[in-house]
PDB file of C-alpha atoms in Angstrom:
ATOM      1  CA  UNK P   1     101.233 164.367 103.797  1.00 42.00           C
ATOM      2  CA  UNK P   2     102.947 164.838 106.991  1.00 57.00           C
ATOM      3  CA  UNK P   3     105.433 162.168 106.372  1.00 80.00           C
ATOM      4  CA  UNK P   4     107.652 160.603 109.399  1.00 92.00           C
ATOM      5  CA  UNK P   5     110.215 158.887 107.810  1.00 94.00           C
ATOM      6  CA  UNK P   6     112.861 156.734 110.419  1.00 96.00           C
ATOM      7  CA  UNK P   7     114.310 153.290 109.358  1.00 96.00           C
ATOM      8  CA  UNK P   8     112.277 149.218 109.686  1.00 94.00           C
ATOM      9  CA  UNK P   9     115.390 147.642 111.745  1.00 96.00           C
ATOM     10  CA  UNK P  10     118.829 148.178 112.960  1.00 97.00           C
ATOM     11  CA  UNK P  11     121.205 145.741 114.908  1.00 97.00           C
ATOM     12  CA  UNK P  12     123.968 146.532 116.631  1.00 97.00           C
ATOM     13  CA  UNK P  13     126.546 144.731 119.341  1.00 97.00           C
ATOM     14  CA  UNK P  14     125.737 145.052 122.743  1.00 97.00           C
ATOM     15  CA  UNK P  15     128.435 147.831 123.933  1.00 97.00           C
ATOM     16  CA  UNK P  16     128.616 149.787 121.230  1.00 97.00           C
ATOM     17  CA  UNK P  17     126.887 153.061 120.324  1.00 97.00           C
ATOM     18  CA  UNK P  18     124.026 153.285 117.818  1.00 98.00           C
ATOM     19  CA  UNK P  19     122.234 156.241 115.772  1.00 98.00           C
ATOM     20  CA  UNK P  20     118.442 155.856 115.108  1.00 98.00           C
ATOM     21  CA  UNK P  21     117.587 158.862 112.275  1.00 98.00           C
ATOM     22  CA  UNK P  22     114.367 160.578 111.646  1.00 97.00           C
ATOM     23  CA  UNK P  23     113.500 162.879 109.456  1.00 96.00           C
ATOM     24  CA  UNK P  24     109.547 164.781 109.397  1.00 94.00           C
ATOM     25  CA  UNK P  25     107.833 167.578 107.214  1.00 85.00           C
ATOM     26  CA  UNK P  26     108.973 171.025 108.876  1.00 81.00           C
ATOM     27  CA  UNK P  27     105.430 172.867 108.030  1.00 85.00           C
ATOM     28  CA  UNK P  28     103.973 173.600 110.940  1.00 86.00           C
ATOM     29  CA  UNK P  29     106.528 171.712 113.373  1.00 88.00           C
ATOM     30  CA  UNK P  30     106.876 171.994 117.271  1.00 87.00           C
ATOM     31  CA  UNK P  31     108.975 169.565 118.362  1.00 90.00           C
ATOM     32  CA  UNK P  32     109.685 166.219 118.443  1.00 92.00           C
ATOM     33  CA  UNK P  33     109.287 163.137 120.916  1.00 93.00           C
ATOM     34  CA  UNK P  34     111.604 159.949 120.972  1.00 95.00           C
ATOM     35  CA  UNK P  35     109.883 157.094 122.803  1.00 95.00           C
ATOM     36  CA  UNK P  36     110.814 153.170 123.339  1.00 96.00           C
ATOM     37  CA  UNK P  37     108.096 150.250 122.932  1.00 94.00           C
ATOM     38  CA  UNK P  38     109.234 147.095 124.178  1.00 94.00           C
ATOM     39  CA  UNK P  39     107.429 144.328 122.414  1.00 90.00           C
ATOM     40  CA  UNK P  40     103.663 144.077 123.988  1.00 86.00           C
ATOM     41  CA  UNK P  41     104.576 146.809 125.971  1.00 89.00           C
ATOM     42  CA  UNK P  42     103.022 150.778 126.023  1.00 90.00           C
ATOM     43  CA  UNK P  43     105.792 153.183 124.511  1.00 93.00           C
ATOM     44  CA  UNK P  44     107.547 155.158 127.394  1.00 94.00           C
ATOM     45  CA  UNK P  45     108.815 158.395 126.850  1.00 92.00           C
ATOM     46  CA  UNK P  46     112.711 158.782 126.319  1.00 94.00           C
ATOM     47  CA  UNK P  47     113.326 162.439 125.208  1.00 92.00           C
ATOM     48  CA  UNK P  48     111.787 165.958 123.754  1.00 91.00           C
ATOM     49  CA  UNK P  49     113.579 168.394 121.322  1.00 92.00           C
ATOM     50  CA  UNK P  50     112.344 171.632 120.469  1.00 90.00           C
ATOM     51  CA  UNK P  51     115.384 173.999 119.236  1.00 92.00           C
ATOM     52  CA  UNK P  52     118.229 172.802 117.783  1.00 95.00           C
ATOM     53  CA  UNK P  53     120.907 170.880 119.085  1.00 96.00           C
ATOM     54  CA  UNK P  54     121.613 167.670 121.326  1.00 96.00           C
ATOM     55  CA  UNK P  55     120.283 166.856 124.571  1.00 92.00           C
ATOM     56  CA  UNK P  56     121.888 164.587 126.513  1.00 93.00           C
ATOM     57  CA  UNK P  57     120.043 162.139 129.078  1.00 89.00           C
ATOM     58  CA  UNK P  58     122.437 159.342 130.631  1.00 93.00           C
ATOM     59  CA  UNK P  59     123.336 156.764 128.046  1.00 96.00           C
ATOM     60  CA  UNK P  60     120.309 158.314 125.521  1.00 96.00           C
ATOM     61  CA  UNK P  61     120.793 161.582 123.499  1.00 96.00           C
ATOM     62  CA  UNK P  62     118.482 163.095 121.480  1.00 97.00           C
ATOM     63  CA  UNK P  63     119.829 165.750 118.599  1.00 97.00           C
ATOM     64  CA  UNK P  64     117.623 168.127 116.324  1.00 97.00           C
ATOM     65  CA  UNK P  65     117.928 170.271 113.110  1.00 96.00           C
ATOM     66  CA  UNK P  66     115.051 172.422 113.118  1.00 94.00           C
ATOM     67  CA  UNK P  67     115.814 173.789 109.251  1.00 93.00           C
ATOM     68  CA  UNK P  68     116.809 169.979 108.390  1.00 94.00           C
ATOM     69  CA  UNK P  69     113.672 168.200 109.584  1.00 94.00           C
ATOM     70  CA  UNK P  70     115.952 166.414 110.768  1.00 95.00           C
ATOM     71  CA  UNK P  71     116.531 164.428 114.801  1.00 97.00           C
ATOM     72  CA  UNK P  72     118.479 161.394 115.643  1.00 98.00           C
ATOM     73  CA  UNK P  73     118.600 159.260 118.775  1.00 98.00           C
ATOM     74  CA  UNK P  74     121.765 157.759 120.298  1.00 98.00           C
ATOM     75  CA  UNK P  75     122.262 155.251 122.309  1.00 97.00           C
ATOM     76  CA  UNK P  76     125.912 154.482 124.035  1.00 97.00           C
ATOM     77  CA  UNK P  77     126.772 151.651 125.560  1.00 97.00           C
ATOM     78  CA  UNK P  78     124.059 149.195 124.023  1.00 98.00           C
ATOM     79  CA  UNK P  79     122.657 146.686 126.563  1.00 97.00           C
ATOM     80  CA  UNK P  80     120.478 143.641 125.896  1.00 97.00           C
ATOM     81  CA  UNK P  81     117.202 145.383 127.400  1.00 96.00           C
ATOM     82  CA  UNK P  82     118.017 148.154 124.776  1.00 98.00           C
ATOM     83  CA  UNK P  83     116.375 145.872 121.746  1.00 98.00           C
ATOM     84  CA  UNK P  84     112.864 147.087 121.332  1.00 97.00           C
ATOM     85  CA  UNK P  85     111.564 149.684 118.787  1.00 95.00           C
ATOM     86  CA  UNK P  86     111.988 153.605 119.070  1.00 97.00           C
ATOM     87  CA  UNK P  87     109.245 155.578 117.940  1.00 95.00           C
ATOM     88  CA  UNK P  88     110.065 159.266 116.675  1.00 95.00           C
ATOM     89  CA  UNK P  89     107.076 161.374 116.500  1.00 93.00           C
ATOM     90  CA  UNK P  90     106.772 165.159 115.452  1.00 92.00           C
ATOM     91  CA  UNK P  91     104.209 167.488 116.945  1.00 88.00           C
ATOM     92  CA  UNK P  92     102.706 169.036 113.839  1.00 86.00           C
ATOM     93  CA  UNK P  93      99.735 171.629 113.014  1.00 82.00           C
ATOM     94  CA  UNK P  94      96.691 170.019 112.172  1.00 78.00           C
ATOM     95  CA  UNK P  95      93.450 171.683 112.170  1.00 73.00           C
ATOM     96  CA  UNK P  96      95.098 174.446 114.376  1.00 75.00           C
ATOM     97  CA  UNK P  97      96.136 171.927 117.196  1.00 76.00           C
ATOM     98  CA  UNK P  98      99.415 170.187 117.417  1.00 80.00           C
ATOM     99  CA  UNK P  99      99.005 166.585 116.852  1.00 84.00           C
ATOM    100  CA  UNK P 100     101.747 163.969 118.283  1.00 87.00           C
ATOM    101  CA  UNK P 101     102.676 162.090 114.369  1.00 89.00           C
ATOM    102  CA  UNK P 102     104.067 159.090 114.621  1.00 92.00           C
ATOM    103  CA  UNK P 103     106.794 157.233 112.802  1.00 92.00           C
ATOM    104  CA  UNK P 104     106.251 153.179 111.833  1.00 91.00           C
ATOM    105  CA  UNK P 105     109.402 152.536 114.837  1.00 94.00           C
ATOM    106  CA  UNK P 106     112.742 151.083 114.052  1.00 96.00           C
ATOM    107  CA  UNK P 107     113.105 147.726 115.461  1.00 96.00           C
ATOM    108  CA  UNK P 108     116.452 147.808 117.373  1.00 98.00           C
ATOM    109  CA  UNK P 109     117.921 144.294 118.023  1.00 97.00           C
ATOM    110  CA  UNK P 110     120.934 144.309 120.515  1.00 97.00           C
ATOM    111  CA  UNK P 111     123.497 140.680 119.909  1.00 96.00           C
ATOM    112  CA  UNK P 112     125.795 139.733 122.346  1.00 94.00           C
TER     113      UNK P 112
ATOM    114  CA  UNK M   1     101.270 155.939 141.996  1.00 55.00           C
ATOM    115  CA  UNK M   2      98.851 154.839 139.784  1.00 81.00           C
ATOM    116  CA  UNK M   3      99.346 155.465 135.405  1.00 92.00           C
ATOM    117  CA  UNK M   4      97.043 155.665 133.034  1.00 95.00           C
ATOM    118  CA  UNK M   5      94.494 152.583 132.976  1.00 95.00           C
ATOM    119  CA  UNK M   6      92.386 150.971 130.002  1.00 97.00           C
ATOM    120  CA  UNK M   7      89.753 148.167 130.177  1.00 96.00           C
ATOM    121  CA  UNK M   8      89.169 145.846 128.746  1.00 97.00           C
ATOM    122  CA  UNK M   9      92.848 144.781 128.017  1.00 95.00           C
ATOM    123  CA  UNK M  10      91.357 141.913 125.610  1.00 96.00           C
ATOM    124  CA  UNK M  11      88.391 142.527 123.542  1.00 97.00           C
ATOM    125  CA  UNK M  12      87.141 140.192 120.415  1.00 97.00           C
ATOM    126  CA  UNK M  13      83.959 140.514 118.861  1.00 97.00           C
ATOM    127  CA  UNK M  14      81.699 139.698 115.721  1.00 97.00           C
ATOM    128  CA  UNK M  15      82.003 141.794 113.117  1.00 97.00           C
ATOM    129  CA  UNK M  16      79.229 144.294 113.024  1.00 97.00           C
ATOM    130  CA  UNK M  17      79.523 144.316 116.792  1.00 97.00           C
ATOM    131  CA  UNK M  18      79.564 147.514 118.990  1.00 98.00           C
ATOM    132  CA  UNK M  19      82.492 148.192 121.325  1.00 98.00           C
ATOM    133  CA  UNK M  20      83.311 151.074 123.839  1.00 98.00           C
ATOM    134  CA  UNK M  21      86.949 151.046 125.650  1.00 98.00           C
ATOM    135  CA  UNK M  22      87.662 152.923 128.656  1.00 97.00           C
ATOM    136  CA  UNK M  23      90.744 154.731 129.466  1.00 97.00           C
ATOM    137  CA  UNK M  24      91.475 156.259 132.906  1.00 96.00           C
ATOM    138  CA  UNK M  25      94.066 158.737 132.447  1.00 96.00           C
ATOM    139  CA  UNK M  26      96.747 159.932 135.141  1.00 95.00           C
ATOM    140  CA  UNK M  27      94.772 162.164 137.934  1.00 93.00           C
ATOM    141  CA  UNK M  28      94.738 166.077 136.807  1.00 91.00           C
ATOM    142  CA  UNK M  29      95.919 165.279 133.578  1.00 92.00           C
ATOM    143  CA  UNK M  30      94.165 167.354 131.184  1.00 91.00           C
ATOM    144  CA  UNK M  31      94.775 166.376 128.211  1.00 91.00           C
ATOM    145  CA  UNK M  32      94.059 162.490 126.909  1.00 93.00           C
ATOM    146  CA  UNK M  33      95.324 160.615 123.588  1.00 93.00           C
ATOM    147  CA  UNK M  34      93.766 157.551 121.561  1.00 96.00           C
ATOM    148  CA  UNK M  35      95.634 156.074 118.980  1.00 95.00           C
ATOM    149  CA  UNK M  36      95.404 153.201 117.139  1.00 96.00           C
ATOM    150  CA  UNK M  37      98.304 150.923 116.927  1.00 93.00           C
ATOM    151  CA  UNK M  38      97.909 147.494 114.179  1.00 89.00           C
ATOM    152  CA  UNK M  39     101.044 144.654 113.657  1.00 80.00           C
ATOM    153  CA  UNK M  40     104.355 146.203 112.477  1.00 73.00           C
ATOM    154  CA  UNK M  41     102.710 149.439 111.980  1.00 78.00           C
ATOM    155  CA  UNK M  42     103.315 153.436 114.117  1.00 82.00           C
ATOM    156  CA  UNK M  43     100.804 154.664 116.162  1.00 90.00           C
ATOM    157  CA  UNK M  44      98.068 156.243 113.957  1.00 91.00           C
ATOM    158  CA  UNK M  45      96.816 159.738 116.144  1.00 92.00           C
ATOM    159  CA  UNK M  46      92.717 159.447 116.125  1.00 94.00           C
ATOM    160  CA  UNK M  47      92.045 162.202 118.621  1.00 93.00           C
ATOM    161  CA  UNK M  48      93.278 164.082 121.686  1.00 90.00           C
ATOM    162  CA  UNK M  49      91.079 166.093 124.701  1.00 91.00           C
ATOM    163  CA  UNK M  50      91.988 168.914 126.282  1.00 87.00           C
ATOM    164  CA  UNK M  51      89.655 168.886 129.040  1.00 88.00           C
ATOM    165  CA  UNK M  52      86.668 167.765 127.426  1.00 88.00           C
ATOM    166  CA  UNK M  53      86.543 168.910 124.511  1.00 87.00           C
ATOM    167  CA  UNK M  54      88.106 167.547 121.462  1.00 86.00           C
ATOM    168  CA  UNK M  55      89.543 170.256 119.385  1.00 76.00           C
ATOM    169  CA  UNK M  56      90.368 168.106 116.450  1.00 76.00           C
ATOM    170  CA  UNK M  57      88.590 164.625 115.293  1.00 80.00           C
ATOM    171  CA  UNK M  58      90.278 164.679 112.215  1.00 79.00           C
ATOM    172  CA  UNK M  59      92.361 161.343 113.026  1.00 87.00           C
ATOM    173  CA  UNK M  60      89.275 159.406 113.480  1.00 92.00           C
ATOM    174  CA  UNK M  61      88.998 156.811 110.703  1.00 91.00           C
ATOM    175  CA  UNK M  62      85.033 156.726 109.755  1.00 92.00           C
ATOM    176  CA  UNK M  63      81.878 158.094 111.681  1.00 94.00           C
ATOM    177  CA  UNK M  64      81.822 154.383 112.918  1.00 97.00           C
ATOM    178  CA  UNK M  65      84.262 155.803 115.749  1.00 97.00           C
ATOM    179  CA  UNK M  66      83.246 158.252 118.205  1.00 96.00           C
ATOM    180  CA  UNK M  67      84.819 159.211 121.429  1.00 96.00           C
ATOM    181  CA  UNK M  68      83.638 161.016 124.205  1.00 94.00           C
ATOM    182  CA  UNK M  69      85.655 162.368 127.966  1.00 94.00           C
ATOM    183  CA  UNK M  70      83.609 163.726 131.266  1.00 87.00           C
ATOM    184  CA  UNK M  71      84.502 165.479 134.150  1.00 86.00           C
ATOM    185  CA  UNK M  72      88.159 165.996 132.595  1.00 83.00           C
ATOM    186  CA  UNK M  73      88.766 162.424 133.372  1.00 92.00           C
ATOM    187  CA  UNK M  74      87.557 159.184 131.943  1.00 96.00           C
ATOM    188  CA  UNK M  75      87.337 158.769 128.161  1.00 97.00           C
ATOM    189  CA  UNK M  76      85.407 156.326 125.988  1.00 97.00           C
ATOM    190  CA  UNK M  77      86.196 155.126 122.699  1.00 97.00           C
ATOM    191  CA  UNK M  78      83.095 153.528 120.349  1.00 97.00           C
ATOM    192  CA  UNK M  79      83.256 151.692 117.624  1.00 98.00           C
ATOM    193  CA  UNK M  80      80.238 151.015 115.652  1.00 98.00           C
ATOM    194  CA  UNK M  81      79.880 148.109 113.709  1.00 97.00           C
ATOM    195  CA  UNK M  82      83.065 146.919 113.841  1.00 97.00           C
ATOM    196  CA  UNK M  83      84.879 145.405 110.778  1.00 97.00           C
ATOM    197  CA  UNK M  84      87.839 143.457 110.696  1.00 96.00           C
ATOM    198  CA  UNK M  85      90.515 145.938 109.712  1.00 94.00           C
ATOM    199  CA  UNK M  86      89.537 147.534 113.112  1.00 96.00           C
ATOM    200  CA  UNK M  87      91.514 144.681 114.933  1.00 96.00           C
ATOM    201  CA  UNK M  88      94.283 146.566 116.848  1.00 96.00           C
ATOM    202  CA  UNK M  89      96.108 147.705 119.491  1.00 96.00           C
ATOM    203  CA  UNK M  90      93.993 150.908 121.070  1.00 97.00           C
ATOM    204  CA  UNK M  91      96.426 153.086 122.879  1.00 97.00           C
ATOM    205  CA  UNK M  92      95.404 155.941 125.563  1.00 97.00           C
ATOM    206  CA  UNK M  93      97.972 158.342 126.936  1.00 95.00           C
ATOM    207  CA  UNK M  94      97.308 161.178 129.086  1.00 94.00           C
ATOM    208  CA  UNK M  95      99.417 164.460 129.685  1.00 91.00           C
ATOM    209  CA  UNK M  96      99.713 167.162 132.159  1.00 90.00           C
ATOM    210  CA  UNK M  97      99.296 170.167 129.806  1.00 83.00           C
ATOM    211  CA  UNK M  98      99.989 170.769 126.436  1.00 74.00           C
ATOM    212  CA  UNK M  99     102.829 168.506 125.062  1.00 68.00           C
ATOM    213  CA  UNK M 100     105.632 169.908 125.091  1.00 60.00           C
ATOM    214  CA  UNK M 101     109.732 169.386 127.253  1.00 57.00           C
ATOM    215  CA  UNK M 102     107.485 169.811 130.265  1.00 66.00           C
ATOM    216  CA  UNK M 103     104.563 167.697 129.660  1.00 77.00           C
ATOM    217  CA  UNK M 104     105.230 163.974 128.229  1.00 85.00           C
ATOM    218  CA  UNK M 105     102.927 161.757 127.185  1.00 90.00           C
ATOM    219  CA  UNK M 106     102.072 158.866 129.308  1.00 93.00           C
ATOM    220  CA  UNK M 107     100.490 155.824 128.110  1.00 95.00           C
ATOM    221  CA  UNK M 108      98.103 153.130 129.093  1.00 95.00           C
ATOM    222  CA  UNK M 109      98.961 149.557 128.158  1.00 94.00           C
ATOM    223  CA  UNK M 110      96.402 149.014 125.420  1.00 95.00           C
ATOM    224  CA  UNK M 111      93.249 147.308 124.760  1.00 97.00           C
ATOM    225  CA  UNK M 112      93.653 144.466 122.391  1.00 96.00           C
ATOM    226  CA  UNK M 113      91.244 144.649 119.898  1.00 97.00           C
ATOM    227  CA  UNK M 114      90.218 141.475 117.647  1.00 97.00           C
ATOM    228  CA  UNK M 115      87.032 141.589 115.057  1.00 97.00           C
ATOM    229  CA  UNK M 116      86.761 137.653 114.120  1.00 95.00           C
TER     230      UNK M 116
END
């Protein structure tokens, strides 16, 4: 299968810096997607890796390991409006098109 | 400026009931997403457009769903005699190309699907 594998829930304090993982099958991989869904809300786009290495966006950075199948997302400076869940998804060859895959989301919850 | 658009926002029906949602995408947007989205779960992909045509169906779950997009704009999503594990969240997103660090996905804010 075409496996996205990130983790159910995190918690952090508000402040301090947390690292969402993801890992994803590397057959047929061309790049990956890190949106946020606040709850009952439509995911909004955050950040897009393709070749290796961190990008940086603000408070959000997104990092990649091409050979790993490997990304993470990190967030500095938690704020309360920063709980919601992060979806990683990997565009990956199926059928001959590249298909957005999604992970299940990690459920970030940000405490005072 | 105006983002992508779905109606209904609410739909429930009777099982064994037809439904078609709409999804306006993002003007000149060529390509559209639907996924599927149920409680606690990711999005599931069920197709994508790239102008009209839909170069792979493979995400679709039975031949009870179809989905069809004319004039490069407006989509529809059927569902056939709908059963109750079709209750969901039904997510359109539209893009300006091909995905990719150019061209993000932007999405609608769902039709709420419930089969009672």
């Amino acid at each position: 299968g075409q496996n996205i594998d990130q983790p159910t829930e995190m918690t952090a304090t508000e402040g301090a810096i947390v690292q969402i993982n993801c890992t994803y099958q590397t057959s047929g991989f061309n790049g990956l997607f890190w949106y946020q869904q606040h709850a009952g809300e439509a995911p909004t786009f955050l950040s897009y890796n393709v070749l290796d290495g961190l990008e940086e966006k603000g408070r959000f950075s997104s990092f990649l390991s091409r050979s790993k199948g490997y990304s993470y997302l990190l967030l500095k400076e938690l704020q309360m409006k920063d709980s919601a869940s992060y979806l990683c998804a990997a565009h990956l060859l199926s059928g001959g098109s590249y298909i957005p895959t999604f992970g299940r989301g990690t459920s970030l919850i940000v405490h005072p | 400026g105006a983002g992508v658009s779905q109606s209904p926002s609410n739909k429930v029906t009777e099982k064994g009931k037809d439904v078609e949602l709409r999804c306006d995408p993002i003007s000149g947007h060529t390509a559209l997403y639907w996924y599927r989205q149920s409680l606690g779960q990711g999005l599931e992909f069920l197709i994508y457009f790239q102008g009209n045509s839909a170069p792979d169906k493979s995400g679709l779950p039975s031949d009870r769903f179809s989905a069809e997009r004319t004039g490069g704009s407006v989509s529809t999503l059927t569902i056939q005699r709908t059963q109750q594990e079709d209750s969901a969240v039904y997510l359109c997103a539209s893009s300006p190309g091909p995905l990719s660090s150019y061209n993000e996905q932007f999405f609608g804010p769902g039709t709420r699907l419930t089969v009672l």
